[in-house]
């Protein structure tokens, strides 16, 4: 298994490239099936780079035998290596901006706080999943008076989304009754957290087809009760971090 340049339609039609950098190569044929595997460096001098994040276009041609000749079939395909298997939407917040509106057909992210427009969810590098640099973080709503506060990060899906599963990774550094975290779909609670976690955990939300409003809600002092002493919950940060949000339609590969 080597790298070649295609140089013409008649002999010679190909030539070996000077830089042979493929690794872990193998080529097998069994029961009419040819299988070739290799590892390729993503970015090499004088070659089209393969993007780690973003769309890549690959061309292929299939012959009818082991002899050099005109291809039986040819085509192209697109692949984004940052997408989990089967996902039609993915956001790891690595664009370095939040909130934002993506291309048509993808969801819109917004954030809100009815009491204080400055205390909303924001992009952060404080905590992130193992594949990311950034996540989004709930605001610091703690105050010594114990005044309750609520802030939401909202994901609105497009009307043309099919039924499927929305996955997200979350680190919930909360402790009831000081604070808690809920996630809702169209106003209906689908899950909540009342205690501190120390690492990101993946959650899943079943979605029917069509447009949905998914709210990730951080609440401070949700029951409006006297605050416990600060040292009662020593591991609590008082924030929720969300990362790696992606959608897999039913019938697609589930990671």
PDB file of C-alpha atoms in Angstrom, residues 107-110 152-158 161 166 168 182-188 190 205-207 210-217 245 247:
ATOM      1  CA  UNK A 107     -30.193  24.638  15.765  1.00  0.00           C
ATOM      2  CA  UNK A 108     -29.949  28.033  17.352  1.00  0.00           C
ATOM      3  CA  UNK A 109     -28.350  28.588  20.770  1.00  0.00           C
ATOM      4  CA  UNK A 110     -29.472  31.393  23.069  1.00  0.00           C
ATOM      5  CA  UNK A 152     -30.935  29.022  30.927  1.00  0.00           C
ATOM      6  CA  UNK A 153     -29.002  27.958  27.856  1.00  0.00           C
ATOM      7  CA  UNK A 154     -31.506  27.134  25.130  1.00  0.00           C
ATOM      8  CA  UNK A 155     -31.142  24.960  22.054  1.00  0.00           C
ATOM      9  CA  UNK A 156     -33.872  25.282  19.403  1.00  0.00           C
ATOM     10  CA  UNK A 157     -33.888  22.537  16.790  1.00  0.00           C
ATOM     11  CA  UNK A 158     -34.938  22.964  13.186  1.00  0.00           C
ATOM     12  CA  UNK A 161     -35.062  17.353  12.164  1.00  0.00           C
ATOM     13  CA  UNK A 166     -29.827  14.343  21.495  1.00  0.00           C
ATOM     14  CA  UNK A 168     -24.754  16.064  25.664  1.00  0.00           C
ATOM     15  CA  UNK A 182     -32.639  20.683  35.071  1.00  0.00           C
ATOM     16  CA  UNK A 183     -33.029  20.027  31.365  1.00  0.00           C
ATOM     17  CA  UNK A 184     -36.413  20.309  29.697  1.00  0.00           C
ATOM     18  CA  UNK A 185     -37.937  19.713  26.270  1.00  0.00           C
ATOM     19  CA  UNK A 186     -40.755  22.076  25.320  1.00  0.00           C
ATOM     20  CA  UNK A 187     -41.206  22.924  29.001  1.00  0.00           C
ATOM     21  CA  UNK A 188     -41.337  19.325  30.252  1.00  0.00           C
ATOM     22  CA  UNK A 190     -36.531  15.332  31.225  1.00  0.00           C
ATOM     23  CA  UNK A 205     -32.734  12.983  25.420  1.00  0.00           C
ATOM     24  CA  UNK A 206     -35.232  11.230  23.133  1.00  0.00           C
ATOM     25  CA  UNK A 207     -36.741  13.660  20.623  1.00  0.00           C
ATOM     26  CA  UNK A 210     -39.764  18.544  14.259  1.00  0.00           C
ATOM     27  CA  UNK A 211     -38.898  21.712  16.115  1.00  0.00           C
ATOM     28  CA  UNK A 212     -38.146  21.493  19.843  1.00  0.00           C
ATOM     29  CA  UNK A 213     -36.940  23.900  22.520  1.00  0.00           C
ATOM     30  CA  UNK A 214     -34.409  22.295  24.871  1.00  0.00           C
ATOM     31  CA  UNK A 215     -33.597  24.328  27.976  1.00  0.00           C
ATOM     32  CA  UNK A 216     -30.581  23.652  30.189  1.00  0.00           C
ATOM     33  CA  UNK A 217     -31.543  25.415  33.420  1.00  0.00           C
ATOM     34  CA  UNK A 245     -23.848  18.287  22.104  1.00  0.00           C
ATOM     35  CA  UNK A 247     -27.894  14.548  17.518  1.00  0.00           C
TER      36      UNK A 247
END
